[in-house]
CSV table of C-alpha atoms in Angstrom, one decimal:
chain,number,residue,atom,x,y,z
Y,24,UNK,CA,5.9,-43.4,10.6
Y,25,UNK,CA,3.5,-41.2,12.5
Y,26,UNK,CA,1.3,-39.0,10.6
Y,27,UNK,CA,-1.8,-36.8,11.2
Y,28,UNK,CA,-4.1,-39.0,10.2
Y,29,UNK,CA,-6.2,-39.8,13.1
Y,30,UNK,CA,-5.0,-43.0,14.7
Y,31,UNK,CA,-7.2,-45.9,15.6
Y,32,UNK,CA,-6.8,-48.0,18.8
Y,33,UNK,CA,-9.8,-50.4,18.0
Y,34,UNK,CA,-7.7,-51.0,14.3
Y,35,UNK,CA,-4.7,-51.4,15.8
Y,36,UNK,CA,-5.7,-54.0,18.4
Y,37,UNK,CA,-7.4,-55.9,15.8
Y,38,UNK,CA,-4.6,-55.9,13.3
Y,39,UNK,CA,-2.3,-57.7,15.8
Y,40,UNK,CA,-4.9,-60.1,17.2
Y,41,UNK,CA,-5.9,-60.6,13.6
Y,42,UNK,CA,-1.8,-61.3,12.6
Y,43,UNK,CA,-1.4,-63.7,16.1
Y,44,UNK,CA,-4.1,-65.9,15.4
Y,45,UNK,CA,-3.2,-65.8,11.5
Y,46,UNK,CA,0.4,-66.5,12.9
Y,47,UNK,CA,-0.6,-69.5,15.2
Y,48,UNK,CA,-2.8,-71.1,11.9
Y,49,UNK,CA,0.3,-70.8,9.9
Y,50,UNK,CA,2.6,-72.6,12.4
Y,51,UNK,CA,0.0,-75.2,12.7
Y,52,UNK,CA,-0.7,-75.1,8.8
Y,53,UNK,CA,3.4,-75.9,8.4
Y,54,UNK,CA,3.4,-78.7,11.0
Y,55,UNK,CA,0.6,-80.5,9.7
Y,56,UNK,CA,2.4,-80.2,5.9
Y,57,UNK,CA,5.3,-81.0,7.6
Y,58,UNK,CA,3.8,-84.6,9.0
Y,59,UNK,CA,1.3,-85.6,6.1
Y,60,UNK,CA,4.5,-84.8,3.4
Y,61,UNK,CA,7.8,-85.7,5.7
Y,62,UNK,CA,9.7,-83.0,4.4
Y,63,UNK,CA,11.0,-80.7,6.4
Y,64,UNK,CA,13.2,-78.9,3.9
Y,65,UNK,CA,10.1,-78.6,1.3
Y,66,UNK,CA,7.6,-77.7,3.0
Y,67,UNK,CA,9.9,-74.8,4.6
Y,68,UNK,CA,11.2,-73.5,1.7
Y,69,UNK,CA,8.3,-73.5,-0.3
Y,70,UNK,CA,6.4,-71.8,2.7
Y,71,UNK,CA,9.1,-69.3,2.7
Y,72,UNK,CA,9.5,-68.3,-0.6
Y,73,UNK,CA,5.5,-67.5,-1.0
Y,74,UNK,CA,5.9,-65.4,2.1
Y,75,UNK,CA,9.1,-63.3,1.0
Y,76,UNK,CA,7.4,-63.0,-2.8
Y,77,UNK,CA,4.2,-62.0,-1.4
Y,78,UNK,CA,5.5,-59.6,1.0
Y,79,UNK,CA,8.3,-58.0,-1.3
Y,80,UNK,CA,6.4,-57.8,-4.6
Y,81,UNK,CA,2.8,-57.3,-3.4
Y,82,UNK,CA,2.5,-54.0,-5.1
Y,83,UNK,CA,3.8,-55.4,-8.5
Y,84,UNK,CA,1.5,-58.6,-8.3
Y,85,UNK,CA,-1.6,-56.2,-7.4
Y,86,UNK,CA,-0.3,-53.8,-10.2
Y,87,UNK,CA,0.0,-56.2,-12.9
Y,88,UNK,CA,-3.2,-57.7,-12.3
Y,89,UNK,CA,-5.2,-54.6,-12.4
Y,90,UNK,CA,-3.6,-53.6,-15.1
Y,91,UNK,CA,-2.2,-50.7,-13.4
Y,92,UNK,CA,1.2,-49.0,-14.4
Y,93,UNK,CA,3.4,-46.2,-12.7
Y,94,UNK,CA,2.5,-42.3,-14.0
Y,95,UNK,CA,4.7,-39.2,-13.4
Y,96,UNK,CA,3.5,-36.1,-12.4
Y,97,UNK,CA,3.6,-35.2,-16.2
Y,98,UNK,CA,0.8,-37.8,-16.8
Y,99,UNK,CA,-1.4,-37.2,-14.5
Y,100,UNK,CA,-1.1,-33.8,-12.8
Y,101,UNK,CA,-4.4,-33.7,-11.1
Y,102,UNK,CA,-4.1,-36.7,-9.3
Y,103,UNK,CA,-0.6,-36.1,-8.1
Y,104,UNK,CA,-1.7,-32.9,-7.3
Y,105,UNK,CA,-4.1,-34.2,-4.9
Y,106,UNK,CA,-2.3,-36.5,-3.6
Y,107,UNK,CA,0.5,-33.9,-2.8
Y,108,UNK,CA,-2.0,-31.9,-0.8
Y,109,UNK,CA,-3.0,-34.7,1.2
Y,110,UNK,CA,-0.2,-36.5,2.0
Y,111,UNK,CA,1.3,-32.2,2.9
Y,112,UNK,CA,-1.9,-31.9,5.1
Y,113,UNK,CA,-1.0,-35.3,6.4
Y,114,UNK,CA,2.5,-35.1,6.9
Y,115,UNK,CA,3.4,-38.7,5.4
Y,116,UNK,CA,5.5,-39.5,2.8
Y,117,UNK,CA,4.1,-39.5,-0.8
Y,118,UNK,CA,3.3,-43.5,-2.2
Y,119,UNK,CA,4.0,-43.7,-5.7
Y,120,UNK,CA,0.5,-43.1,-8.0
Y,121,UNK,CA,-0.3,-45.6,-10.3
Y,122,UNK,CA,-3.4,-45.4,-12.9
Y,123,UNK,CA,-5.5,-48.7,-14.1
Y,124,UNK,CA,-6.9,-48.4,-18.0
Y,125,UNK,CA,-10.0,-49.7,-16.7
Y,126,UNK,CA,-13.8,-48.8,-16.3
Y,127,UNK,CA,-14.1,-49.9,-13.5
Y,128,UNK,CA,-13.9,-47.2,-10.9
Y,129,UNK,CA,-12.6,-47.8,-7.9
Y,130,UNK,CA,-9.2,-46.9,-6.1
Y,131,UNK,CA,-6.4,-49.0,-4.2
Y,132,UNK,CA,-3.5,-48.7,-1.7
Y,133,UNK,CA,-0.7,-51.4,-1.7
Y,134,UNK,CA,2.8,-52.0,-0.8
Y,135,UNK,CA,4.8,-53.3,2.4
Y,136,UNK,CA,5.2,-50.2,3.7
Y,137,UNK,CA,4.6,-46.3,3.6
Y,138,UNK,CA,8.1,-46.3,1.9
Y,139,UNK,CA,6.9,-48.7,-0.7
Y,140,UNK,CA,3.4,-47.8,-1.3
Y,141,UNK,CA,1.5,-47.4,-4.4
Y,142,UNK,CA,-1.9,-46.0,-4.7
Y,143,UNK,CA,-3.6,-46.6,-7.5
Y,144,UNK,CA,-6.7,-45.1,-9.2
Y,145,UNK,CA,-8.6,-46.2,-12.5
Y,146,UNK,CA,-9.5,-44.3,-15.2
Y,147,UNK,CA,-13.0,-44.7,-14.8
Y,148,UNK,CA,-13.1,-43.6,-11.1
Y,149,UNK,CA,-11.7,-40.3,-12.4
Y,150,UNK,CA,-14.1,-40.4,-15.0
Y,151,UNK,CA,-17.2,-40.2,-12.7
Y,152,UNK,CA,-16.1,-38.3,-9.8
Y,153,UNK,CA,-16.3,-34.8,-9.2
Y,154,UNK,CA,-12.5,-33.0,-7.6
Y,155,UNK,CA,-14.0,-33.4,-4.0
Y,156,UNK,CA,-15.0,-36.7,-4.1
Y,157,UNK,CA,-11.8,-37.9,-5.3
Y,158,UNK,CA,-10.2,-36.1,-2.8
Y,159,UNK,CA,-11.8,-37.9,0.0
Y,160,UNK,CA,-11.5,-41.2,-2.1
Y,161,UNK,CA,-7.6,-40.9,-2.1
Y,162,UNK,CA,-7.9,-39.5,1.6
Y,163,UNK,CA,-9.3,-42.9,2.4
Y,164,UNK,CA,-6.4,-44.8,0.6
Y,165,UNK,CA,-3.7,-42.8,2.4
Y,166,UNK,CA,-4.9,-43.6,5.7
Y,167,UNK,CA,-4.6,-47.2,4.6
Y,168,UNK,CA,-1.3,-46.4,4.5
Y,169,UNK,CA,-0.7,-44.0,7.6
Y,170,UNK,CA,-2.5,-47.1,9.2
Y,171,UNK,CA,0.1,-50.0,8.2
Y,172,UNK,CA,-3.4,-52.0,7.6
Y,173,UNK,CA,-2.0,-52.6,4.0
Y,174,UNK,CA,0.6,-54.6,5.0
Y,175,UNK,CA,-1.4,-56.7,7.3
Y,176,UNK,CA,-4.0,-57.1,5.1
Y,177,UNK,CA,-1.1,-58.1,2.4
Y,178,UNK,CA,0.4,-60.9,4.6
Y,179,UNK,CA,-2.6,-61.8,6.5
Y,180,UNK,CA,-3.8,-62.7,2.8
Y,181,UNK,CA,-0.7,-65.5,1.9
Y,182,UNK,CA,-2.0,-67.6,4.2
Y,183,UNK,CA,-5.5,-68.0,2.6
Y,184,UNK,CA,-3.4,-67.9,-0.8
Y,185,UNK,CA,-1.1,-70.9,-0.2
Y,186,UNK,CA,-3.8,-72.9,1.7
Y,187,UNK,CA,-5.9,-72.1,-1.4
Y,188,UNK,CA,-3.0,-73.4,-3.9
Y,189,UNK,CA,-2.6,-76.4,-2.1
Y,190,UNK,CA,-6.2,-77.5,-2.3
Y,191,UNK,CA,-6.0,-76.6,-6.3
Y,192,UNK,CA,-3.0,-78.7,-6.3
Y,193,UNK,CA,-3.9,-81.5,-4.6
Y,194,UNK,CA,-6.9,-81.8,-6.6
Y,195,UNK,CA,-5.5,-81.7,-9.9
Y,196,UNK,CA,-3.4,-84.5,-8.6
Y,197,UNK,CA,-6.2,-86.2,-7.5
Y,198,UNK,CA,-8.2,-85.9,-10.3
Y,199,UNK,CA,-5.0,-86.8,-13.3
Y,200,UNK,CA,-2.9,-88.7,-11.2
Y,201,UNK,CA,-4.8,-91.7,-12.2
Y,202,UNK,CA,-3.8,-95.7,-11.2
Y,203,UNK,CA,-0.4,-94.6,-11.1
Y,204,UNK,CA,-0.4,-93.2,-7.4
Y,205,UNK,CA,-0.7,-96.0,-4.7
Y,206,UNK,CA,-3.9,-95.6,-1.9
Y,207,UNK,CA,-1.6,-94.4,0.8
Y,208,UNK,CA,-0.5,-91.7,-1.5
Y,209,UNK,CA,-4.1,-90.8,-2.8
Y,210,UNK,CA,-5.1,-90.5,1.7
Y,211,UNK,CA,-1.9,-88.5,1.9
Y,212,UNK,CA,-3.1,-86.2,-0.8
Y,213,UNK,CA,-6.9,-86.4,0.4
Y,214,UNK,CA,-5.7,-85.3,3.9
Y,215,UNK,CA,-3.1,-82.1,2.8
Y,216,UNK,CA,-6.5,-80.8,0.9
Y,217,UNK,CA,-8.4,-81.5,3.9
Y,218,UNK,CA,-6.1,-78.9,6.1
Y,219,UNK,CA,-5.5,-76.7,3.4
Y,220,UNK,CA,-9.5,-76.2,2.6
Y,221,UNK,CA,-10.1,-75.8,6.8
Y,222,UNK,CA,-7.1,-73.2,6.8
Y,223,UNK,CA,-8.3,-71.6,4.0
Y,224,UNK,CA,-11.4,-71.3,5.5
Y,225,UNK,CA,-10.5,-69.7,8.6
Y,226,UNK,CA,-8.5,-67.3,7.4
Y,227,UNK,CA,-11.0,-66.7,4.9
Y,228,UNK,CA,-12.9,-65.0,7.8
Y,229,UNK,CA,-10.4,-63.7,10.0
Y,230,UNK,CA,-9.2,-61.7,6.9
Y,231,UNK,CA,-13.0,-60.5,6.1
Y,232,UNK,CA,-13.5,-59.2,10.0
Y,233,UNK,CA,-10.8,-57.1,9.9
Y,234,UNK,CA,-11.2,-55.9,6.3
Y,235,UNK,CA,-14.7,-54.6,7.1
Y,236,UNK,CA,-13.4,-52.5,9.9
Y,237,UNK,CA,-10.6,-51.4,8.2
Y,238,UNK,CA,-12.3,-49.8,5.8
Y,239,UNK,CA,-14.4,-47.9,8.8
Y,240,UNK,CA,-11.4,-46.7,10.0
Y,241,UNK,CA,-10.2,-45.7,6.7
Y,242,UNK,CA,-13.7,-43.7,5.6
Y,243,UNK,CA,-13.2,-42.0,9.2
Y,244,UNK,CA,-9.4,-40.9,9.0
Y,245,UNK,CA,-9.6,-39.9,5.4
Y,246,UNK,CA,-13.2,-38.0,6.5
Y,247,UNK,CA,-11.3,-36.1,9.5
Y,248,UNK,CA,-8.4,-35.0,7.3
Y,249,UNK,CA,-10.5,-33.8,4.5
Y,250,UNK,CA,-13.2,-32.3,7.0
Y,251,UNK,CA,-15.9,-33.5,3.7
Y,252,UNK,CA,-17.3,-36.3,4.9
Y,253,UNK,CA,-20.1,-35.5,2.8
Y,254,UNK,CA,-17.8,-35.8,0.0
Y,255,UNK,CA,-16.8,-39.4,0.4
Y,256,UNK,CA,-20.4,-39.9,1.2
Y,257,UNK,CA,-21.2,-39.3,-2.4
Y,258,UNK,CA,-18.2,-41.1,-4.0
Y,259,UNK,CA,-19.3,-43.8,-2.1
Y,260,UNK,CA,-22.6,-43.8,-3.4
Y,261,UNK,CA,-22.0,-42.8,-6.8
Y,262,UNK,CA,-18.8,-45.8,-6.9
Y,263,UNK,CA,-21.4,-48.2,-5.6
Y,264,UNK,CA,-24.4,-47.3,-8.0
Y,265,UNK,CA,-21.9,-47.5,-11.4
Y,266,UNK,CA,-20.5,-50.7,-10.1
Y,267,UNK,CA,-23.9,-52.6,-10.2
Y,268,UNK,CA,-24.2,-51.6,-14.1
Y,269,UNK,CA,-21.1,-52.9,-14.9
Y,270,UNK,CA,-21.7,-56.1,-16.5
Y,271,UNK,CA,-20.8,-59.1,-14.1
Y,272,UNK,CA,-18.0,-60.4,-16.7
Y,273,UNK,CA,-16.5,-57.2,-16.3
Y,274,UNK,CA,-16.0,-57.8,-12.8
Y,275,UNK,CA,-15.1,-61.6,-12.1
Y,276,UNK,CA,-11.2,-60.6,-12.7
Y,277,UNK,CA,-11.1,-58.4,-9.9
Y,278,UNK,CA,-13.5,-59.8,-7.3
Y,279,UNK,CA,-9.9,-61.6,-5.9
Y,280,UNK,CA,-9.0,-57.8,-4.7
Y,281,UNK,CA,-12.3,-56.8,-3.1
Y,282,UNK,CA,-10.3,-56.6,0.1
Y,283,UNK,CA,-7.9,-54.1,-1.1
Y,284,UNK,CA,-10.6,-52.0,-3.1
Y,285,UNK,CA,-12.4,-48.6,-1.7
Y,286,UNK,CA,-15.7,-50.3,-2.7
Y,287,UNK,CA,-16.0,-54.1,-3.5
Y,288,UNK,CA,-16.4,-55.3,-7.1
Y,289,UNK,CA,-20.1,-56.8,-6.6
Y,290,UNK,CA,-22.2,-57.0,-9.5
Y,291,UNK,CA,-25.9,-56.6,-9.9
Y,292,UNK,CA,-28.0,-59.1,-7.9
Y,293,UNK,CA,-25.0,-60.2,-6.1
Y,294,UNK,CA,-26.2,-61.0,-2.5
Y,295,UNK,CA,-23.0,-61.4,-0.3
Y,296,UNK,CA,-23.7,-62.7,3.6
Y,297,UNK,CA,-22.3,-60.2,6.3
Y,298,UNK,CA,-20.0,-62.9,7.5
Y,299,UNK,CA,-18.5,-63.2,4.5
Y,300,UNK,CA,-18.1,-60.0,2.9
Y,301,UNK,CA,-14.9,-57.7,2.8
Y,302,UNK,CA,-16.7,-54.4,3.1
Y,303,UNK,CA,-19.2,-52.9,5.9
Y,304,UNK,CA,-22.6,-52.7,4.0
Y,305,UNK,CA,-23.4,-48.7,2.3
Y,306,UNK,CA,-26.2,-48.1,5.0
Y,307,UNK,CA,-23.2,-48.7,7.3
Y,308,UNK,CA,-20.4,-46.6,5.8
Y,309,UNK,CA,-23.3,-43.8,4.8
Y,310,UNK,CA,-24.5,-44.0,8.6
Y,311,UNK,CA,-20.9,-43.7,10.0
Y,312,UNK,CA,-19.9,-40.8,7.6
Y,313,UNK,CA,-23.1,-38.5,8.4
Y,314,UNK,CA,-21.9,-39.0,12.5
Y,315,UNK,CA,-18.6,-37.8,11.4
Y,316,UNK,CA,-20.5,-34.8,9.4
Y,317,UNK,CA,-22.7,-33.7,12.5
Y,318,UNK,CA,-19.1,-34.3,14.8
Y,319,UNK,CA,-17.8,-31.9,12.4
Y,320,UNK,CA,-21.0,-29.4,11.8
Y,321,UNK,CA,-20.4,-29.6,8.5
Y,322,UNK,CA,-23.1,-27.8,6.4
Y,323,UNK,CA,-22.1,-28.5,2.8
């Protein structure tokens, strides 16, 4: 799919270094399964069936967890009415819209592909932003998709998922499986959490560098297509300012999907390293948008 979204070389390099080195930890990841447990046929079909769920029903699991569900054009017609302008101005093909019940506000793209995308939008995003910022909200989702980085960022994120089971489970079984389990078990055990923590680990950050500029790449397509940077700018900083008086509660449920959000889930006081965050800092996005504005000699 090509679409008029600007394109972005720097992205698109570091998607499919990103997805070889991801790719290289996840053939090592298997081996080392593969040797500690001495099954071939388990390991592999366990390895494979999280991959094909995760990759087939990504938007389903991501919908169902935010609580999201499908709406016709009957339901909302503002929002697919803006998202049939952009994706017309864009010429890509239109996701399917989606709306979470929640007061939260923030915005999502997923799916495996621009065929099978999903955008989704809470209710409380709509709530608090103005027509143009929602506009250049969605116009950053889209690009998402125009980009393909959804579906990297969708199987790039198994690997960190099954790594992260496996610890849970090994630990459990550490912790309840009692006298029953002989010591050569127990080191067997000990060791699979071992690799699956370090894997975890690693893609932990691999994901998290190319999430943060990602979402650069997305403020900047959706920016160009729109021409209102300025817009974005302010449903940036209005997204950002109502998420730190959300009550933290309120957010631990959807911290999991910070890397799939417009704007992370962080609540007030929360101090997130560089390394380890999924989103460019707001100095940073604000910084980039206001180049974009002057590229663009925007004056409103």
């Amino acid at each position: 799919m090509r679409s008029r979204f600007e394109p972005d070389r720097q992205l698109t390099a570091r998607m499919l270094v990103t997805m070889f080195l991801l790719g290289l930890l996840y053939v090592a990841f298997v081996a080392a399964l593969i040797v500690l447990l001495k099954s071939v046929v388990l390991v592999v079909v366990i390895a494979a069936g999280l991959l094909a769920a995760q990759y087939w029903y990504s938007d389903r699991i991501a919908l169902y967890a935010m609580h999201g569900r499908l709406v016709t054009r009957e339901e909302a017609p503002q929002l697919h009415g803006v998202i049939d302008r952009l994706c017309a101005a864009a010429d890509m093909p239109k996701p399917r819209v989606a709306v979470s019940r929640m007061d939260l506000p923030n915005a999502f793209a997923t799916g495996r592909n621009a065929d099978h995308a999903v955008v989704c939008v809470t209710t409380g995003l709509q709530r608090r932003l103005e027509p143009a910022e929602l506009e250049g909200v969605l116009a950053h989702e889209l690009s998402h998709v125009a980009h393909r980085d959804v579906a990297v960022i969708t199987i790039a994120s198994f690997l960190g998922v099954i790594a992260g089971l496996i610890v849970r489970f090994a630990f459990y079984s550490q912790l309840f499986g009692g006298r029953s389990r002989d010591q050569n078990t127990a080191a067997v055990l000990a060791l699979v959490m071992g690799v699956s923590a370090l894997v975890y680990a690693i893609s932990f950050l691999l994901i998290r560098a190319l999430s943060r500029y990602r979402e650069l790449a997305a403020d900047r397509a959706g920016a160009m297509l729109t021409a209102r940077p300025s817009a974005l700018a302010s449903a940036l900083t209005k997204v950002t300012g109502d998420i730190a008086r959300i009550p933290t509660q309120d957010l631990r449920t959807t911290q999991a999907f910070n890397a799939f959000f417009f704007t992370p889930a962080l609540g007030p006081g929360t101090t997130v390293a560089r390394l380890f965050s999924t989103h460019p800092s707001l100095e940073r996005r604000l910084e980039a948008l206001a180049e974009i504005s002057a590229e663009l000699g925007e004056t409103s």
